[in-house]
mmCIF file of C-alpha atoms and ligand atoms in Angstrom:
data_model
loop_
_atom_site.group_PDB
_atom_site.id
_atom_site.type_symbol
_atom_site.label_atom_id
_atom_site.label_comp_id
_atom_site.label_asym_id
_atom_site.label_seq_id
_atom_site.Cartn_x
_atom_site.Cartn_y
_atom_site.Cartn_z
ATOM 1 C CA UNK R 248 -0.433 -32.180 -12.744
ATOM 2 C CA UNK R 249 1.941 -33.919 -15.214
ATOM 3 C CA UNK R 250 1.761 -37.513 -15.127
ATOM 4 C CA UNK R 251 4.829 -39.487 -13.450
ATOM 5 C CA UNK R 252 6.553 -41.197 -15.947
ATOM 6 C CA UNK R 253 6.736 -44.825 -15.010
ATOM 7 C CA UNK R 254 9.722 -46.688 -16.041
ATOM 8 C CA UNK R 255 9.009 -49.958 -18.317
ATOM 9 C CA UNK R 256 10.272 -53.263 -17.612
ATOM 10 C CA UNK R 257 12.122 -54.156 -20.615
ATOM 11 C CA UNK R 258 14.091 -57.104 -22.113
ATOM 12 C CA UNK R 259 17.529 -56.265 -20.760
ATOM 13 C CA UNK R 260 16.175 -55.224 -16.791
ATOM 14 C CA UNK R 261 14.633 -58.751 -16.613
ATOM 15 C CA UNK R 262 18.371 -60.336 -17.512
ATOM 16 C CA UNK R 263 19.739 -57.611 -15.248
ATOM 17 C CA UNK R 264 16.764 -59.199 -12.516
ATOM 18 C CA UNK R 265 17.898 -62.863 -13.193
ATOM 19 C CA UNK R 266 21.671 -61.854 -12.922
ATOM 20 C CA UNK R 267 20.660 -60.086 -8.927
ATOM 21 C CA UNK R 268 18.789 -62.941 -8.039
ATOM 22 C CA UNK R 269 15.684 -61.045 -8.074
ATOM 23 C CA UNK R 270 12.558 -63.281 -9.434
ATOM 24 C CA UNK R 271 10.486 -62.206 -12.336
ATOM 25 C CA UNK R 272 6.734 -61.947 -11.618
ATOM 26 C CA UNK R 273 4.212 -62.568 -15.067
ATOM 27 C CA UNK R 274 0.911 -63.617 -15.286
ATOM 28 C CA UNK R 275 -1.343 -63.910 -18.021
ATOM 29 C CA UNK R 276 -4.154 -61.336 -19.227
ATOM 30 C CA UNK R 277 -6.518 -60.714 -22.089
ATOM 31 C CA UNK R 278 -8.349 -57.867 -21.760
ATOM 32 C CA UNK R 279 -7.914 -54.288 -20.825
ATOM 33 C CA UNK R 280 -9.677 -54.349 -16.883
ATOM 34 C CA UNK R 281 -7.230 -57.330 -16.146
ATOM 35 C CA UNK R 282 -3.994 -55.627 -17.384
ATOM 36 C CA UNK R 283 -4.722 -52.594 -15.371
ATOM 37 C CA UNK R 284 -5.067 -54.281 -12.334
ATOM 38 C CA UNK R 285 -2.156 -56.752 -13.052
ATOM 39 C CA UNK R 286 0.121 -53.457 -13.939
ATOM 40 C CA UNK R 287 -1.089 -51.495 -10.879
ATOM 41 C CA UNK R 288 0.128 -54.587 -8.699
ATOM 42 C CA UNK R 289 3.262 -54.452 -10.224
ATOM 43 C CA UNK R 290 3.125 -57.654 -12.788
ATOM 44 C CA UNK R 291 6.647 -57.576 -14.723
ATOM 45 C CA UNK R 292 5.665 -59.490 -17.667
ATOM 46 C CA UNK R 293 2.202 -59.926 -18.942
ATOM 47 C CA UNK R 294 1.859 -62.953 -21.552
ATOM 48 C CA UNK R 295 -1.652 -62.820 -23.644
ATOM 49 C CA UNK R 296 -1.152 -66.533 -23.754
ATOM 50 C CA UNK R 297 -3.183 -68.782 -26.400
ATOM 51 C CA UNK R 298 -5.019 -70.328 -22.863
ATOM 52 C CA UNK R 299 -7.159 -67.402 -24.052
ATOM 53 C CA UNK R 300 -9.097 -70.411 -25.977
ATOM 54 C CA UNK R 301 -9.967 -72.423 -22.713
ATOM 55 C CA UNK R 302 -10.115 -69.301 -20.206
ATOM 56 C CA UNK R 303 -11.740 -66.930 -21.984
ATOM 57 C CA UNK R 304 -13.616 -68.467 -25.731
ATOM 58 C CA UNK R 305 -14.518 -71.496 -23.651
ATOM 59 C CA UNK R 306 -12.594 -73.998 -26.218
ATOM 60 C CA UNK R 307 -11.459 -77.654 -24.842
ATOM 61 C CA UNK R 308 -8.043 -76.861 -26.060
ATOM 62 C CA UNK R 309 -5.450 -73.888 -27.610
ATOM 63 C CA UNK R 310 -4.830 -75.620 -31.497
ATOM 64 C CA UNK R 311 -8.458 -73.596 -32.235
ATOM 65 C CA UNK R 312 -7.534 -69.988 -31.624
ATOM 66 C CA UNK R 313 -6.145 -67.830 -34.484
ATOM 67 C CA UNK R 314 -4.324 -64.786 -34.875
ATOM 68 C CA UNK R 315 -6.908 -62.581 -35.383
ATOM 69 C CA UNK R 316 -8.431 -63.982 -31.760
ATOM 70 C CA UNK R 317 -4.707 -63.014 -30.549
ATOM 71 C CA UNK R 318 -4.108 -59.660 -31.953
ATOM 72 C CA UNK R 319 -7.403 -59.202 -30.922
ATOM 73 C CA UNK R 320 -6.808 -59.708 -27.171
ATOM 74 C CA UNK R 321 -3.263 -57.894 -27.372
ATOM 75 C CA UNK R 322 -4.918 -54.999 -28.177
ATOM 76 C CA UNK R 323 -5.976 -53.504 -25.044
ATOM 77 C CA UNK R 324 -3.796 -55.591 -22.765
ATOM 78 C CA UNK R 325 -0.666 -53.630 -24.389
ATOM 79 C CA UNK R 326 -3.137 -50.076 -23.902
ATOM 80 C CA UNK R 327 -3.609 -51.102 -20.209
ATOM 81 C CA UNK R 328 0.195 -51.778 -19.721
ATOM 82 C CA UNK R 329 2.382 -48.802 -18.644
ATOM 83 C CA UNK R 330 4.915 -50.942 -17.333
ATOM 84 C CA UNK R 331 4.832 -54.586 -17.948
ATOM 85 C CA UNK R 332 6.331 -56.407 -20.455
ATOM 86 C CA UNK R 333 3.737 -57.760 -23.242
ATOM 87 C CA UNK R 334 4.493 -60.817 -24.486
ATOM 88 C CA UNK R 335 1.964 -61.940 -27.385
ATOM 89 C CA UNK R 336 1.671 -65.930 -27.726
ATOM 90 C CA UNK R 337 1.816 -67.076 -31.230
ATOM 91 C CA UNK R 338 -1.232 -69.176 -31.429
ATOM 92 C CA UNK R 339 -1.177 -72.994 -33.258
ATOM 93 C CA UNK R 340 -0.364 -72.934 -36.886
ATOM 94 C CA UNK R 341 0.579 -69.345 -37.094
ATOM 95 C CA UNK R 342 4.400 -70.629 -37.569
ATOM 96 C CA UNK R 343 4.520 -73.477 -38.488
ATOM 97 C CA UNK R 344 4.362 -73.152 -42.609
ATOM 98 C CA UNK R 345 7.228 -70.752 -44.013
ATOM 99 C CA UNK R 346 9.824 -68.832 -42.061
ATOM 100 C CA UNK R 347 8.604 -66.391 -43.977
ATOM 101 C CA UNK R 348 5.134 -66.245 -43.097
ATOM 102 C CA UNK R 349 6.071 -67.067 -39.576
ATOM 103 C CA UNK R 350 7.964 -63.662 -39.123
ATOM 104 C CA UNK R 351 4.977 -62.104 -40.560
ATOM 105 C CA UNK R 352 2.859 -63.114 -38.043
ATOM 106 C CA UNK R 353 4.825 -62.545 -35.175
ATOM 107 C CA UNK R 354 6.078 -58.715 -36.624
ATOM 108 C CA UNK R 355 1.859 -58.665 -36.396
ATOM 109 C CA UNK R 356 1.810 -58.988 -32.537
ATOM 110 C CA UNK R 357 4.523 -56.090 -32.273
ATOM 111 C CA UNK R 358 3.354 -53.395 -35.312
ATOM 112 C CA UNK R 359 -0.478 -53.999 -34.867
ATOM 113 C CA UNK R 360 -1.282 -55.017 -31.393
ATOM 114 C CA UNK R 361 2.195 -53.219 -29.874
ATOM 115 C CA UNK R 362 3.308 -56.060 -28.229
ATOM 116 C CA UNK R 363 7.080 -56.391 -27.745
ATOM 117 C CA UNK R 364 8.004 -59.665 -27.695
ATOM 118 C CA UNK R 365 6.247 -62.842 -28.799
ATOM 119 C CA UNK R 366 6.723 -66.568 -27.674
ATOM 120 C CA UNK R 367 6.446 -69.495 -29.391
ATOM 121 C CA UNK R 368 6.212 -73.068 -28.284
ATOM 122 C CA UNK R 369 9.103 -75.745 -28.673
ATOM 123 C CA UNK R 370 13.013 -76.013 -29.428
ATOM 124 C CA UNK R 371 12.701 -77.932 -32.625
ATOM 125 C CA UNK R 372 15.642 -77.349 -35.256
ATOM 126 C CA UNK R 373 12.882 -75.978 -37.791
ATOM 127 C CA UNK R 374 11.393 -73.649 -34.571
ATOM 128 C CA UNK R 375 15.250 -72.723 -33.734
ATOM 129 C CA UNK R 376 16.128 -71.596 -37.319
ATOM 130 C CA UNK R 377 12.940 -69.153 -36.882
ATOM 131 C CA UNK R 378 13.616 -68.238 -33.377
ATOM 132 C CA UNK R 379 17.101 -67.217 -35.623
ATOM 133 C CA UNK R 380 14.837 -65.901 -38.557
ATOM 134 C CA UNK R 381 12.748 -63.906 -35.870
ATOM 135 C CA UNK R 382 15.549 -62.054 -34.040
ATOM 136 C CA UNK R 383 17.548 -60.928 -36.891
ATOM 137 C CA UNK R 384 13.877 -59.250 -37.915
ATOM 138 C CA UNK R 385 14.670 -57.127 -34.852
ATOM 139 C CA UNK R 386 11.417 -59.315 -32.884
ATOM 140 C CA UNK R 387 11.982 -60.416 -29.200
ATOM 141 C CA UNK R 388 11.410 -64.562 -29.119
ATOM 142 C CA UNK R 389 10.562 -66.220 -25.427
ATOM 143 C CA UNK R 390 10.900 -69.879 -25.953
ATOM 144 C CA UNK R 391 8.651 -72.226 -24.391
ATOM 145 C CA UNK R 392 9.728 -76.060 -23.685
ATOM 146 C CA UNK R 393 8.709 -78.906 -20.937
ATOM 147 C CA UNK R 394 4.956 -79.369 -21.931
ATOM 148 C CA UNK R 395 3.834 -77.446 -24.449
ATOM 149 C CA UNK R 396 0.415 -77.428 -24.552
ATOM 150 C CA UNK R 397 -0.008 -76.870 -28.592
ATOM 151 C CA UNK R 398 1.534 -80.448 -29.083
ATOM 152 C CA UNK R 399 -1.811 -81.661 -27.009
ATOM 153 C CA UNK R 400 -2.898 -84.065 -30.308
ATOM 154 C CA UNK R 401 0.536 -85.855 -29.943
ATOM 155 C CA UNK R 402 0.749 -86.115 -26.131
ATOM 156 C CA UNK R 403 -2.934 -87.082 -25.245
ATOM 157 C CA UNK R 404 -3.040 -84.946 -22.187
ATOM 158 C CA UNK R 405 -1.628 -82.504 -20.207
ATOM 159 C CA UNK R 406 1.180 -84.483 -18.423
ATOM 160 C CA UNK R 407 4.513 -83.873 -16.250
ATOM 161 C CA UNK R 408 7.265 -83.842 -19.283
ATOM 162 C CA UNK R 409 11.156 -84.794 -19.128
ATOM 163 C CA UNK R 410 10.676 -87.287 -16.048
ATOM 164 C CA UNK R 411 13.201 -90.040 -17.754
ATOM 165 C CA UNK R 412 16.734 -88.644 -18.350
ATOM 166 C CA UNK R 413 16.035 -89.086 -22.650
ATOM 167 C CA UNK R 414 13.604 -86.630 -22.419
ATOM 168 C CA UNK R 415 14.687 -84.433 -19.379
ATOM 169 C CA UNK R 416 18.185 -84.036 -21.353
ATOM 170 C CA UNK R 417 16.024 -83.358 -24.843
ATOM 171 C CA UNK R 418 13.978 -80.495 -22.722
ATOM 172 C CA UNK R 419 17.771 -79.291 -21.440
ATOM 173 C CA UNK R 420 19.094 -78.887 -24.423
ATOM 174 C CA UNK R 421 16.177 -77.513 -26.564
ATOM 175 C CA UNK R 422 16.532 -74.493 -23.425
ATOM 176 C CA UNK R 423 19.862 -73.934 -24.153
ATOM 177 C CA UNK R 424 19.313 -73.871 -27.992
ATOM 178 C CA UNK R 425 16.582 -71.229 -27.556
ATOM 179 C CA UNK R 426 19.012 -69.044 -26.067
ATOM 180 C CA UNK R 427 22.268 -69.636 -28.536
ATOM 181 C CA UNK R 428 18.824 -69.029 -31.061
ATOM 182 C CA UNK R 429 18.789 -65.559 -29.753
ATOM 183 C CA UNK R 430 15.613 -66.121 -27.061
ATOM 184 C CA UNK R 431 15.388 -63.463 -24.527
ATOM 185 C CA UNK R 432 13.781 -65.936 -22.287
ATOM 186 C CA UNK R 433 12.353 -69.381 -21.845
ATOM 187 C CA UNK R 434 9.141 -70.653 -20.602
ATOM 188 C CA UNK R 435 9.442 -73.901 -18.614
ATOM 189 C CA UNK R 436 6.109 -75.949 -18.110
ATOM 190 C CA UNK R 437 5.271 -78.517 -16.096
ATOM 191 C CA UNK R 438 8.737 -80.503 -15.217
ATOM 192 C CA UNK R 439 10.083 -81.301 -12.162
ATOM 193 C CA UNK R 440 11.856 -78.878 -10.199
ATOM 194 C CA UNK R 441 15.484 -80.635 -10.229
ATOM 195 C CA UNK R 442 15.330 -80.322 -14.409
ATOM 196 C CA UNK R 443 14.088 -76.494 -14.341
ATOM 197 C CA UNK R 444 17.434 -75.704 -11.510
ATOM 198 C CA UNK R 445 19.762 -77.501 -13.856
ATOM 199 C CA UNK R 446 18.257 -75.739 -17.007
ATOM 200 C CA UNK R 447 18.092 -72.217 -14.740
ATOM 201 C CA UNK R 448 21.868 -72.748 -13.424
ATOM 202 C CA UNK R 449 22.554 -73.216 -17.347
ATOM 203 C CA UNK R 450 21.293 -70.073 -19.430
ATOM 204 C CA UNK R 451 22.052 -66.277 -18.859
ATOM 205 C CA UNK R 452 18.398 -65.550 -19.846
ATOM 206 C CA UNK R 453 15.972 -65.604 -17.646
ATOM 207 C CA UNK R 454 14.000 -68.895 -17.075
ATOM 208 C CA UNK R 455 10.180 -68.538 -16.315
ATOM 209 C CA UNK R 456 8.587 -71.812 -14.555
ATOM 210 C CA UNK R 457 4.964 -72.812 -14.337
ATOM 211 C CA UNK R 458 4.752 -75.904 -12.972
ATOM 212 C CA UNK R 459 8.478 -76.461 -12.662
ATOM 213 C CA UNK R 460 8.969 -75.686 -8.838
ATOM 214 C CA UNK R 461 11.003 -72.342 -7.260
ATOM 215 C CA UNK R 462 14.097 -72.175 -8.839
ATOM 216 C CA UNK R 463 13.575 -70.910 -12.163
ATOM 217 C CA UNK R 464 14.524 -66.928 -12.708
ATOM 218 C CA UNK R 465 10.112 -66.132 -12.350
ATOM 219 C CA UNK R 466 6.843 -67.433 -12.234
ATOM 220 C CA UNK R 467 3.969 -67.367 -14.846
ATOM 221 C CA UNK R 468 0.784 -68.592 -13.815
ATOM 222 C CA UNK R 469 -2.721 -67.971 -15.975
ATOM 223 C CA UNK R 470 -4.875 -65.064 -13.997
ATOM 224 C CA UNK R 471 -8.027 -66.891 -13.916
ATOM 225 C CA UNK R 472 -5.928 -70.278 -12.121
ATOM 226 C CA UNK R 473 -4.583 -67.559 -9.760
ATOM 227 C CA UNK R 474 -7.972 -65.839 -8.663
ATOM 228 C CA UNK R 475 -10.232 -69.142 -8.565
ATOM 229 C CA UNK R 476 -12.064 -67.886 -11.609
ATOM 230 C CA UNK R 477 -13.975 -71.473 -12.726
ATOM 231 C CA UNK R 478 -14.369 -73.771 -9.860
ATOM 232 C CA UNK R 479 -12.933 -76.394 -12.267
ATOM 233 C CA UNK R 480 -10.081 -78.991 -12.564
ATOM 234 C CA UNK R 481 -6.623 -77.130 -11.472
ATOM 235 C CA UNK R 482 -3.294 -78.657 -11.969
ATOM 236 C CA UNK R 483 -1.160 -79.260 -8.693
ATOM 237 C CA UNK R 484 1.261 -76.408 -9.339
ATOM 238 C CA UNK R 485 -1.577 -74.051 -9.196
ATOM 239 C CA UNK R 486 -2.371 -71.957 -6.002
ATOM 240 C CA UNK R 487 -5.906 -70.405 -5.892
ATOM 241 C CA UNK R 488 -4.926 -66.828 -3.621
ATOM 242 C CA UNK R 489 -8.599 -66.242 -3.994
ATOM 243 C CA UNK R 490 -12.196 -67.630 -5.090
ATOM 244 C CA UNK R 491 -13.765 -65.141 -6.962
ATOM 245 C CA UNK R 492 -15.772 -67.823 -8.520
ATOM 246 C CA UNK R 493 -17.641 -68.166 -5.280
ATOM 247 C CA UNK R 494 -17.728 -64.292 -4.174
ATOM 248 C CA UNK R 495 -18.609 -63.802 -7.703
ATOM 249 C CA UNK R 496 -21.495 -66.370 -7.722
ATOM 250 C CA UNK R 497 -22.769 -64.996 -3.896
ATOM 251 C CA UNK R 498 -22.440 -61.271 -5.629
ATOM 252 C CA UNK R 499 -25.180 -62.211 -8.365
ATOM 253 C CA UNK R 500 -27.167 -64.438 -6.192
ATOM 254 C CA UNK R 501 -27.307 -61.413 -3.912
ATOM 255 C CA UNK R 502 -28.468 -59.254 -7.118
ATOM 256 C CA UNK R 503 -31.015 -61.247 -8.275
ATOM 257 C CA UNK R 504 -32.510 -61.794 -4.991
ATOM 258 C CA UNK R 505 -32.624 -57.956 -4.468
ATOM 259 C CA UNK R 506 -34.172 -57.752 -7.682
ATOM 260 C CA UNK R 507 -36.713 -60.078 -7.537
ATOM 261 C CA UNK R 508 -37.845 -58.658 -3.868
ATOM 262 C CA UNK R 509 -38.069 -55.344 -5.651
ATOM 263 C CA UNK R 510 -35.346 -53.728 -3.037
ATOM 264 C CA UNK R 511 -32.549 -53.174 -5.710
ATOM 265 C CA UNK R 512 -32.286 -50.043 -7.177
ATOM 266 C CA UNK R 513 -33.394 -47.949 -3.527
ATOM 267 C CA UNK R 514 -33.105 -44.593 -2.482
ATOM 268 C CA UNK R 515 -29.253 -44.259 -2.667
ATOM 269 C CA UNK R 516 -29.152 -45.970 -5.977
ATOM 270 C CA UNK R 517 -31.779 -43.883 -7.991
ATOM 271 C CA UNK R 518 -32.302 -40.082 -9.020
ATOM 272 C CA UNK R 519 -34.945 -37.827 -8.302
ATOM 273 C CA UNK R 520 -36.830 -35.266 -10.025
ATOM 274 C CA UNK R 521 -37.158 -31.650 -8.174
ATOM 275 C CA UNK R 522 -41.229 -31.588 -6.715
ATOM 276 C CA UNK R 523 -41.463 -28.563 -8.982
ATOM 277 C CA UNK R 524 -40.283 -30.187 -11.941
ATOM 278 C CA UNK R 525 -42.596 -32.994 -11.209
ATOM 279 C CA UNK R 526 -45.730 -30.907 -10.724
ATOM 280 C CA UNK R 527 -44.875 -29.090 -14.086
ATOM 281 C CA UNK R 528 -44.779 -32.450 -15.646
ATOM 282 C CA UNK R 529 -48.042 -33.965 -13.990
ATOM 283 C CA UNK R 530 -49.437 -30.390 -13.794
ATOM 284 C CA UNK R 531 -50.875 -31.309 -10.353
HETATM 285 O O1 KIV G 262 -0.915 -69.792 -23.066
HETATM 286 C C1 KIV G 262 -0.484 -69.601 -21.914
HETATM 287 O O2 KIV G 262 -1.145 -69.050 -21.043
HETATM 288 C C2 KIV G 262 0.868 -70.078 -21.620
HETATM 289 C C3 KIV G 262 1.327 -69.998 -20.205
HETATM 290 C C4 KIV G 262 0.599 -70.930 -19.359
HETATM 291 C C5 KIV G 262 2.776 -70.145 -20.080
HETATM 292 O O3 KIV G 262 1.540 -70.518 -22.502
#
């Protein structure tokens, strides 16, 4: 039987979702088990986001990982994908040199790893002129502005951003230069909810919050937040829908105590040889 062909979300349905009011589900993966399940549950955007240092390399921060730890992860998540958008995150110092280089990086994520889109952190007038420089080389941009969590050696921590007007109306307008820049979409992290409507009720693109409350176009959240992967420090905007870190833990604890009692493998869980075969081999 012929497979069924599925159709892909792509850049123009998500503005077509934002324009009916319909919200945008993404979450973030980085490896091929994770995409497949995220896909088959009908994810419309997956972002292989640079969290991939603290999630997944165990880093304290993003500003270590590199492109080839990006391209790397794109890899299968784009093989796993049949529908979702893949967004690949352009990782800390991978454009921030020349424009040229920049675009070289990014045109990385799309011919090498098949991503097709990438994002890149902040609204800058050096990052809008690539955004600009990016688009015109025929390569999606999402923008990403509130707290953006590559700028973590100027802002000391991982904070609210744009709670005083100067800074609430610099996050504003940096979302509506992405999108004269040619962004397809824009990331909003960690403002308050008031500041994500008025930047929402703003753009045509689509707006995607994380930690900006319900009005924005869609939600991202990162996977392992979502499923209670680490029993560690969440932010408030996170919701845990499950704690696989405990069923995970009680899973293995279960293992090892069947293996140390000597009752894992049994019967059902091992093969046997035919008593013929066996009596050839013993010759008994
Ligand atoms: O790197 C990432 O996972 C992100 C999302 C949290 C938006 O940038």
């Amino acid at each position: 039987m012929s497979e069924l062909k599925i159709p892909k979300v792509t850049i123009p349905s998500l503005r077509e979702k934002k324009a009916k009011g319909e919200k945008i589900v993404a979450l973030t993966a980085y490896d091929y088990p994770t995409a497949r399940l995220l896909d088959e549950a009908g994810v419309d955007l997956i972002l292989v986001g640079d969290s991939l240092g603290m999630v997944v390399l165990g880093y304290e921060d993003t500003i270590s990982v590199t492109m080839e730890d990006m391209l790397h992860h794109t890899k299968p998540v784009v093989r796993a994908a049949k529908r979702a958008l893949v967004v690949g995150d352009m990782p800390y110092f991978s454009f921030h040199l020349s424009v040229e280089e920049s675009v070289y990086n990014a045109s990385r994520f799309l011919k090498e790893a098949g991503a097709r889109a990438v994002k890149i952190e902040g609204a800058s007038k050096r990052r809008l002129k690539l955004v600009e420089a990016l688009v015109e080389a025929e390569i999606p941009v999402m923008g990403h502005v509130g707290l953006t969590p590559q700028s973590i050696s100027h802002l000391g921590q991982f904070r609210v951003e744009g709670k005083v007007p100067s800074d609430a109306q610099k996050i504003r307008e940096g979302a509506k230069n992405l999108e004269k820049a040619g962004a397809f979409s824009v990331i909003l992290e960690s403002i308050p909810m008031e500041l994500a409507r008025l930047i929402t009720e703003d753009l045509t693109i689509p707006t995607i919050g994380i930690g900006a409350g319900s009005c924005c176009s869609g939600q991202i959240l990162v996977f392992h937040d979502l499923v209670g992967f680490s029993n560690g420090y969440l932010p408030k905007f996170v919701k845990k829908y499950t704690d696989l870190h405990s069923i995970i833990i009680e899973a293995v604890k279960a293992y090892g105590d069947e293996v140390r009692l000597g009752s894992f493998p049994g019967d059902a869980h091992s093969y046997h040889l035919k008593e013929e075969t066996l009596k050839k081999i013993t010759g008994s």
